[in-house]
Coordinates of C-alpha atoms in Angstrom, one line a residue:
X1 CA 113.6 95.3 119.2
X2 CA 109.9 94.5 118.1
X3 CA 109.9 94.8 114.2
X4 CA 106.9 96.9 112.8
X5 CA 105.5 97.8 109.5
X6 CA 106.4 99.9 107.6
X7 CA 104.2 102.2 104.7
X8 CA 104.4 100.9 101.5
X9 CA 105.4 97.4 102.7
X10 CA 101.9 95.3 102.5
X11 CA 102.9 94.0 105.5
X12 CA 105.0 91.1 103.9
X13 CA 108.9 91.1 104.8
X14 CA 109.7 94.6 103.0
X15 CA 107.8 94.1 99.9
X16 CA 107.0 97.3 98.5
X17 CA 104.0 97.9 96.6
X18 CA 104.4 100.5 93.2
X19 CA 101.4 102.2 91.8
X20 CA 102.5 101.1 88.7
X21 CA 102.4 97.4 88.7
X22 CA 99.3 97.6 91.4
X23 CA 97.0 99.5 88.8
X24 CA 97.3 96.8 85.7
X25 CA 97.5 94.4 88.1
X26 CA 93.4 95.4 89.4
X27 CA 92.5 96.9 86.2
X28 CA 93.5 93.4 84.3
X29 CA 91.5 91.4 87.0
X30 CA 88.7 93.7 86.1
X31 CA 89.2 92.8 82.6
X32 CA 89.4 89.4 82.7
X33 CA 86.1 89.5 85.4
X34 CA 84.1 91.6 83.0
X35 CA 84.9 89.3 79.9
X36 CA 84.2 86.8 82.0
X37 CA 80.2 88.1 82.2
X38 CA 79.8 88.2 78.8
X39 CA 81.3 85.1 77.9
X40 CA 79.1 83.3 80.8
X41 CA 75.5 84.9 79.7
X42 CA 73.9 81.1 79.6
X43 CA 70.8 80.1 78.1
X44 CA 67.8 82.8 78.8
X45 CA 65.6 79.9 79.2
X46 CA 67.9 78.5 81.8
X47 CA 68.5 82.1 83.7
X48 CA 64.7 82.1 84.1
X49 CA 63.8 79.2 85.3
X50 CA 66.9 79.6 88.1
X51 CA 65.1 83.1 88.6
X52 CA 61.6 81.6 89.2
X53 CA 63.5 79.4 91.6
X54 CA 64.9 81.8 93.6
X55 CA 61.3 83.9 93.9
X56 CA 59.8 80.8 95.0
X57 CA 61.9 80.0 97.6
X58 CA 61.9 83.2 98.9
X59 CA 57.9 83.0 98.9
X60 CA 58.3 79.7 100.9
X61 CA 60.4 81.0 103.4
X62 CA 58.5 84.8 103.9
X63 CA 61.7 86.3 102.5
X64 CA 60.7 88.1 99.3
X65 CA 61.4 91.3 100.4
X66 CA 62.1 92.8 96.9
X67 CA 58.1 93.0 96.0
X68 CA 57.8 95.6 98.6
X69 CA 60.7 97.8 97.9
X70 CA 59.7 97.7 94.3
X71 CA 56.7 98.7 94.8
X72 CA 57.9 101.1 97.1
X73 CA 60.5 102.7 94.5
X74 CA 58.2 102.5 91.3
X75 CA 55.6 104.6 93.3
X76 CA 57.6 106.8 94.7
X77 CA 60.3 108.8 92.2
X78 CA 61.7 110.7 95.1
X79 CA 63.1 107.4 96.0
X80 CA 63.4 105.3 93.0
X81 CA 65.6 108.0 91.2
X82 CA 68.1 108.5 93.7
X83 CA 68.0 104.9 94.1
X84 CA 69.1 104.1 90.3
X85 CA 71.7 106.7 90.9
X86 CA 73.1 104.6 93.6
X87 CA 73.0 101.3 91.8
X88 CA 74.1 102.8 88.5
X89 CA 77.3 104.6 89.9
X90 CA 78.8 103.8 93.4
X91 CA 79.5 100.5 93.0
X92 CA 82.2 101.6 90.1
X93 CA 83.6 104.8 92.4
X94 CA 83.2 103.9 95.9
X95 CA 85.2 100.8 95.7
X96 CA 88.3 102.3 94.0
X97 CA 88.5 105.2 95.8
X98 CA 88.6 102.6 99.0
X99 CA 91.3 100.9 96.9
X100 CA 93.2 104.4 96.2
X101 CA 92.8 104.9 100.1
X102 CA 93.9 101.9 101.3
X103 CA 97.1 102.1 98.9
X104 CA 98.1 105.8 100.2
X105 CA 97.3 105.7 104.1
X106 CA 96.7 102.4 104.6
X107 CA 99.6 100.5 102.8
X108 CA 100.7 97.9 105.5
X109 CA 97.3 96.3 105.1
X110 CA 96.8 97.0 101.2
X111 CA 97.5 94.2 99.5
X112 CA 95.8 91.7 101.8
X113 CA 92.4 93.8 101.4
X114 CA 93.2 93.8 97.3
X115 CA 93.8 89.9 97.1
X116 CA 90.4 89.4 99.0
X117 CA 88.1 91.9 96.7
X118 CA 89.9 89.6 93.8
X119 CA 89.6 86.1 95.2
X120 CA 85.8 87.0 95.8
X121 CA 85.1 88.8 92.4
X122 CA 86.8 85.6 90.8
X123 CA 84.3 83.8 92.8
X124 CA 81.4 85.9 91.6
X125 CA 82.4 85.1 87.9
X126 CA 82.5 81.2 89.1
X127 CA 78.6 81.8 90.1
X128 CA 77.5 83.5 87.4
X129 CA 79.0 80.9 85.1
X130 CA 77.3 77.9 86.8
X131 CA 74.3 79.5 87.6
X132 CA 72.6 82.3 85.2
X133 CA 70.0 83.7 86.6
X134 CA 67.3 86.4 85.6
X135 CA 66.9 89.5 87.7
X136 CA 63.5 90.2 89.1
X137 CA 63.3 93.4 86.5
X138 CA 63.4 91.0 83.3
X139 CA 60.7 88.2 84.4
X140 CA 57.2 88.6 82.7
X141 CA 54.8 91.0 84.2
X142 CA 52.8 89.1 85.9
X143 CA 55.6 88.4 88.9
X144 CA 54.9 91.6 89.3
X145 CA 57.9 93.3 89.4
X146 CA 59.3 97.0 87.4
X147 CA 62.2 97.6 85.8
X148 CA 63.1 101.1 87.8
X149 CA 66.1 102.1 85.7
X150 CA 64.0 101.9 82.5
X151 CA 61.3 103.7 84.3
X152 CA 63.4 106.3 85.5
X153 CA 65.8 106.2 82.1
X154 CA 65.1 109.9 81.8
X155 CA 66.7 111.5 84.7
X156 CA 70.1 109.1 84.3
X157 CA 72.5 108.1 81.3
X158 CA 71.4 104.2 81.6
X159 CA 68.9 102.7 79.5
X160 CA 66.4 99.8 79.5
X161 CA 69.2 97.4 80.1
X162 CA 70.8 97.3 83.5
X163 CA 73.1 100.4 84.3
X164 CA 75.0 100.5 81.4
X165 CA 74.3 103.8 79.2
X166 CA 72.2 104.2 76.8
X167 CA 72.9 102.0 73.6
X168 CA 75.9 99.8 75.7
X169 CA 72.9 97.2 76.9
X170 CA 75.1 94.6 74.8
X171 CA 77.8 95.1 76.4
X172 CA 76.6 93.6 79.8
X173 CA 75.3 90.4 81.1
X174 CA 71.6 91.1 82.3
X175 CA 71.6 87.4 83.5
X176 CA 74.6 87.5 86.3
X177 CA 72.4 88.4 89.4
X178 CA 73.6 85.4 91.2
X179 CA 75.4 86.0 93.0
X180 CA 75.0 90.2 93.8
X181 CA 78.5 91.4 93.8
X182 CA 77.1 95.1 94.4
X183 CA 76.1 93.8 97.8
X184 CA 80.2 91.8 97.9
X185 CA 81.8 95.1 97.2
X186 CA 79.9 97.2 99.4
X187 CA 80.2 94.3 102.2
X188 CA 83.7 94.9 101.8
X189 CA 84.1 99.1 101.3
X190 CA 82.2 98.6 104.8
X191 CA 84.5 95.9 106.3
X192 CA 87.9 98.7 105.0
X193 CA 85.9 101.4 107.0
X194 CA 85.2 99.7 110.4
X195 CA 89.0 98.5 110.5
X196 CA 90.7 101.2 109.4
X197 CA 88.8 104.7 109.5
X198 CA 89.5 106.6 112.2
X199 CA 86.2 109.0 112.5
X200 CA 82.6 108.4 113.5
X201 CA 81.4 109.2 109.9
X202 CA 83.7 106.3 108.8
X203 CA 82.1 104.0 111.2
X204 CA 78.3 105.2 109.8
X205 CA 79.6 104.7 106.4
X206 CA 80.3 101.3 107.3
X207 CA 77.6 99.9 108.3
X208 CA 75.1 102.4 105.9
X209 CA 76.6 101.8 102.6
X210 CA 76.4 98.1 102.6
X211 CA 72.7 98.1 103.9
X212 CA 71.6 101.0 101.4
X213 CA 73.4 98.9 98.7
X214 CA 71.4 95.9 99.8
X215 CA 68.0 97.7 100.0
X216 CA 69.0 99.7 96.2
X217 CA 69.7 96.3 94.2
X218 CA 66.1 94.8 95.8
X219 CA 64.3 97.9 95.3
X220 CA 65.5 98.1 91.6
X221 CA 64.4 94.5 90.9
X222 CA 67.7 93.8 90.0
X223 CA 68.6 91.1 92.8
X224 CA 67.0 88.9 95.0
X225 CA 67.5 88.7 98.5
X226 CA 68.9 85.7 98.4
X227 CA 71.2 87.0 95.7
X228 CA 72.2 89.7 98.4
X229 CA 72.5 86.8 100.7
X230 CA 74.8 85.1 98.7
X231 CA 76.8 88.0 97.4
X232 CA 78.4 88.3 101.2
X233 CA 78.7 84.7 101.0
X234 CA 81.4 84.7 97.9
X235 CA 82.8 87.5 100.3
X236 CA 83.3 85.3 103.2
X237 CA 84.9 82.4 101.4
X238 CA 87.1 84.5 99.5
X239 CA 88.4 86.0 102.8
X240 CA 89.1 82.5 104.0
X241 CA 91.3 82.3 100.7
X242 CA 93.2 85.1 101.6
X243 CA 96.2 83.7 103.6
X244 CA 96.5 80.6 101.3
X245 CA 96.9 82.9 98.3
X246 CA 99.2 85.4 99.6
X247 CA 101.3 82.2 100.9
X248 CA 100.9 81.0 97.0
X249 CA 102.2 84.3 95.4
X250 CA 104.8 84.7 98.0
X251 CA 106.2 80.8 96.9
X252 CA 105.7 81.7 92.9
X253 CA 107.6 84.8 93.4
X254 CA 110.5 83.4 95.6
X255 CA 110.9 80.7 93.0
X256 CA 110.9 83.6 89.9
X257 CA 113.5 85.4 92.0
X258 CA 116.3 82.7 92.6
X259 CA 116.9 81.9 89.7
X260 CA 117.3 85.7 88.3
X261 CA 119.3 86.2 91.7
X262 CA 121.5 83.2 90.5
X263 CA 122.0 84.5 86.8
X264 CA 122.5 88.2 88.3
X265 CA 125.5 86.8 90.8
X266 CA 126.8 84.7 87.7
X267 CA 127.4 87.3 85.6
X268 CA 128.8 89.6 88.2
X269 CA 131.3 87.3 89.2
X270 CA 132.3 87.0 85.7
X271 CA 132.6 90.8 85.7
X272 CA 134.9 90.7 88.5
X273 CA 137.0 88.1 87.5
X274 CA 137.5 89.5 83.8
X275 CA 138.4 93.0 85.6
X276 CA 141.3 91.4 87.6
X277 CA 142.4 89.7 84.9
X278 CA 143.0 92.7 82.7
X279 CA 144.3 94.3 86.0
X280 CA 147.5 91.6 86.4
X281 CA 147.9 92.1 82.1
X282 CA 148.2 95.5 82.5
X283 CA 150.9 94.9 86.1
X284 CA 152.8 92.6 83.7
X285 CA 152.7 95.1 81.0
X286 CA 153.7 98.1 83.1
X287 CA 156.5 95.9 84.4
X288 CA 157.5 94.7 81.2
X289 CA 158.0 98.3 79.6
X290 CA 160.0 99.6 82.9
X291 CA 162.5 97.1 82.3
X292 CA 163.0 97.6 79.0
X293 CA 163.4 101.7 79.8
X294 CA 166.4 100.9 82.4
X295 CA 167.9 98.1 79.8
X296 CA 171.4 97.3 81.2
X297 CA 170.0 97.7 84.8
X298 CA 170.1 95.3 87.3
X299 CA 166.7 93.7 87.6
X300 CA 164.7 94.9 90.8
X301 CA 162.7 91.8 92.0
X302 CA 159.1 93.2 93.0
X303 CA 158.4 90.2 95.3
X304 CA 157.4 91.1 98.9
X305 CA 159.9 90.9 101.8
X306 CA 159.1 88.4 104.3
X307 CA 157.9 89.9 107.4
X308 CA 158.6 87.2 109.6
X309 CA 161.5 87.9 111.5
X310 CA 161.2 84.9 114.4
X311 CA 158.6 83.1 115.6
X312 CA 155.9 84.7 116.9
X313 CA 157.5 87.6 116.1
X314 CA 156.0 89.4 113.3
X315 CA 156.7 93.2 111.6
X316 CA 154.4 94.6 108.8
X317 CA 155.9 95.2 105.5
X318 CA 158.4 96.9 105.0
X319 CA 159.4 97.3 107.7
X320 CA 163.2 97.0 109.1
X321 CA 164.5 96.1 112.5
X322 CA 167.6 98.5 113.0
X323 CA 171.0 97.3 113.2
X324 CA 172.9 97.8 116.6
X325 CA 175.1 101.3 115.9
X326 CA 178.6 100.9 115.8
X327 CA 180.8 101.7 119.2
X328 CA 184.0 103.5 118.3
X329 CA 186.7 100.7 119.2
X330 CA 188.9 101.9 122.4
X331 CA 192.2 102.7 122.9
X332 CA 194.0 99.9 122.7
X333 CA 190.7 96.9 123.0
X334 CA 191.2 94.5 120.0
X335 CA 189.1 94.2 117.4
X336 CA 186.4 91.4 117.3
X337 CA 187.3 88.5 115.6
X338 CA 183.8 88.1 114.3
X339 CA 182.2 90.1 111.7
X340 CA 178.5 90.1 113.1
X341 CA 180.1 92.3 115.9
X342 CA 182.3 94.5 114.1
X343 CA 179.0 95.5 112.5
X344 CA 180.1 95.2 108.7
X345 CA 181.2 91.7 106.8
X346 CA 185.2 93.0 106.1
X347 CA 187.8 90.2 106.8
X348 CA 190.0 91.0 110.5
X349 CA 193.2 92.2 109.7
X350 CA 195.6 90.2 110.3
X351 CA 198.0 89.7 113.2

């Protein structure tokens, strides 16, 4: 019969996945990835020469396409505002409730799409540690770029610094632009909804939210294109990584397991054994105190009758094979001479 899988499996041999250990599980990640940006902040100096870099390559090639979208959203508050709003909030709601989806209609394929967002964002902290770079926003005026969200600070809760609300600036690293993982996570929201929504408006949101995202974090000044560019990057590699991490995790658990199987079968059979020895104490107790209440009696031997009567012949216990019945002797027949016939063991009487 062809073997399917089943809700709530992950799609891994019957493993069931528990709200509770998957929500510490992604929130410590989170943790760990967002310490990880404030331990890795680099030297400014550093972070803006590796921003100049960027721009200048970008001029080279004809790609700078973040020059024209901020001018676009710095002259036109219809679209910068709704733009900060974008940058400064989806990217910490859409990609849970993707998550939270995936979990409750989705579970077969859950936990492959959770390892790949982690591999990759572990990835992203790699790149920001190795390479600081400054966003467009924070190089000196004359690159010629704004700093929308500071512009527009008045219609939001963020400040001057980044997306993070007013006073919290310190609290984030304004030099990890490199590379975007706003464009990663959307990149991968999208890839969730191609795959597994089931409605045209999925399909749109697939393919809009990742290429709004993109267009947001260059109109904002806070990414480069080639930040963009290698935000879905980090995502590709990291869904290469996929298989040989599961494979990992599935070995590191197996090996956890055995030996708490192996302890757990111990001590059972050490249960078992303990319970039939108190069983036979308590037979030889019970059979001690009968004999003592019939003292005198003859002693009644408890072992089993043999149930083999010949070979290949075989009864269950207990049970008899009946005598032949006794034949009322005939007028004048002599008796047998042998007792097995006569049916009892009584000596013939003699002539």
């Amino acid at each position: 019969m062809p073997q399917t899988d089943t809700p709530g499996t992950g799609g891994t041999g019957g493993l069931r996945l528990r709200w509770w250990t998957e929500l510490p599980l992604i929130l410590l990640v989170y943790g760990a990835y967002s310490a990880g940006r404030l331990l890795a902040r680099g030297d400014v100096s550093t972070a803006v020469d590796h921003g100049i870099g960027i721009l200048r390559i970008e001029q080279f090639l004809h790609i700078n396409a973040e020059s024209p979208l901020n001018r676009l959203f710095t002259d036109n508050s219809w679209i910068g505002v709704p733009a900060d709003f974008w940058y400064a909030s989806l990217h910490y709601l859409v990609t849970p409730l993707i998550l939270v989806w995936l979990f409750r209609s989705r579970a077969v394929h859950f936990r492959a799409a959770r390892a790949w967002l982690m591999v990759s964002t572990m990835i992203g902290l790699v790149g920001f540690t190795l390479l600081p770079t400054c966003p467009p926003r924070l190089l000196s005026a004359g690159h010629g770029f704004v700093d929308t969200m500071a512009q527009y600070s008045d219609y939001g809760w963020w400040g001057g610094e980044a997306s993070a609300p007013r006073g919290m600036g310190g609290m984030t690293n304004q030099y990890a632009a490199m590379p975007s993982l706003h464009v990663g996570w959307a990149l991968w929201c999208g890839v969730m909804l191609w795959r597994h929504g089931r409605s045209p408006l999925a399909r749109v949101a697939a393919v809009g939210y990742p290429l709004i995202t993109t267009i947001v974090v260059m109109g904002t000044a806070n990414h480069y294109f080639l930040d963009a560019v290698a935000g879905a990057a980090v995502m590709g590699v990291g869904l290469l990584l996929v298989r040989p991490v599961l494979r990992l995790a599935d070995r590191v658990r197996s090996r956890v397991r055995l030996p708490l199987a192996v302890a757990g079968a111990s001590s059972g059979a050490g249960a078992v054994a303990a319970s039939g020895a108190g069983t036979v104490a308590s037979s030889a107790a019970d059979a001690g105190a009968g004999g003592a209440a019939v003292a005198g009696a003859p002693a009644v031997s408890y072992a089993p009758e043999s149930s083999i009567v010949s070979a290949g012949c075989q009864t269950s216990t207990g049970e008899r094979i009946p005598r032949p019945r006794k034949r009322p002797a005939e007028p004048g027949a002599e008796p047998s001479a042998r007792p097995a016939e006569a049916g009892d063991s009584t000596p013939t009487a003699a002539r």
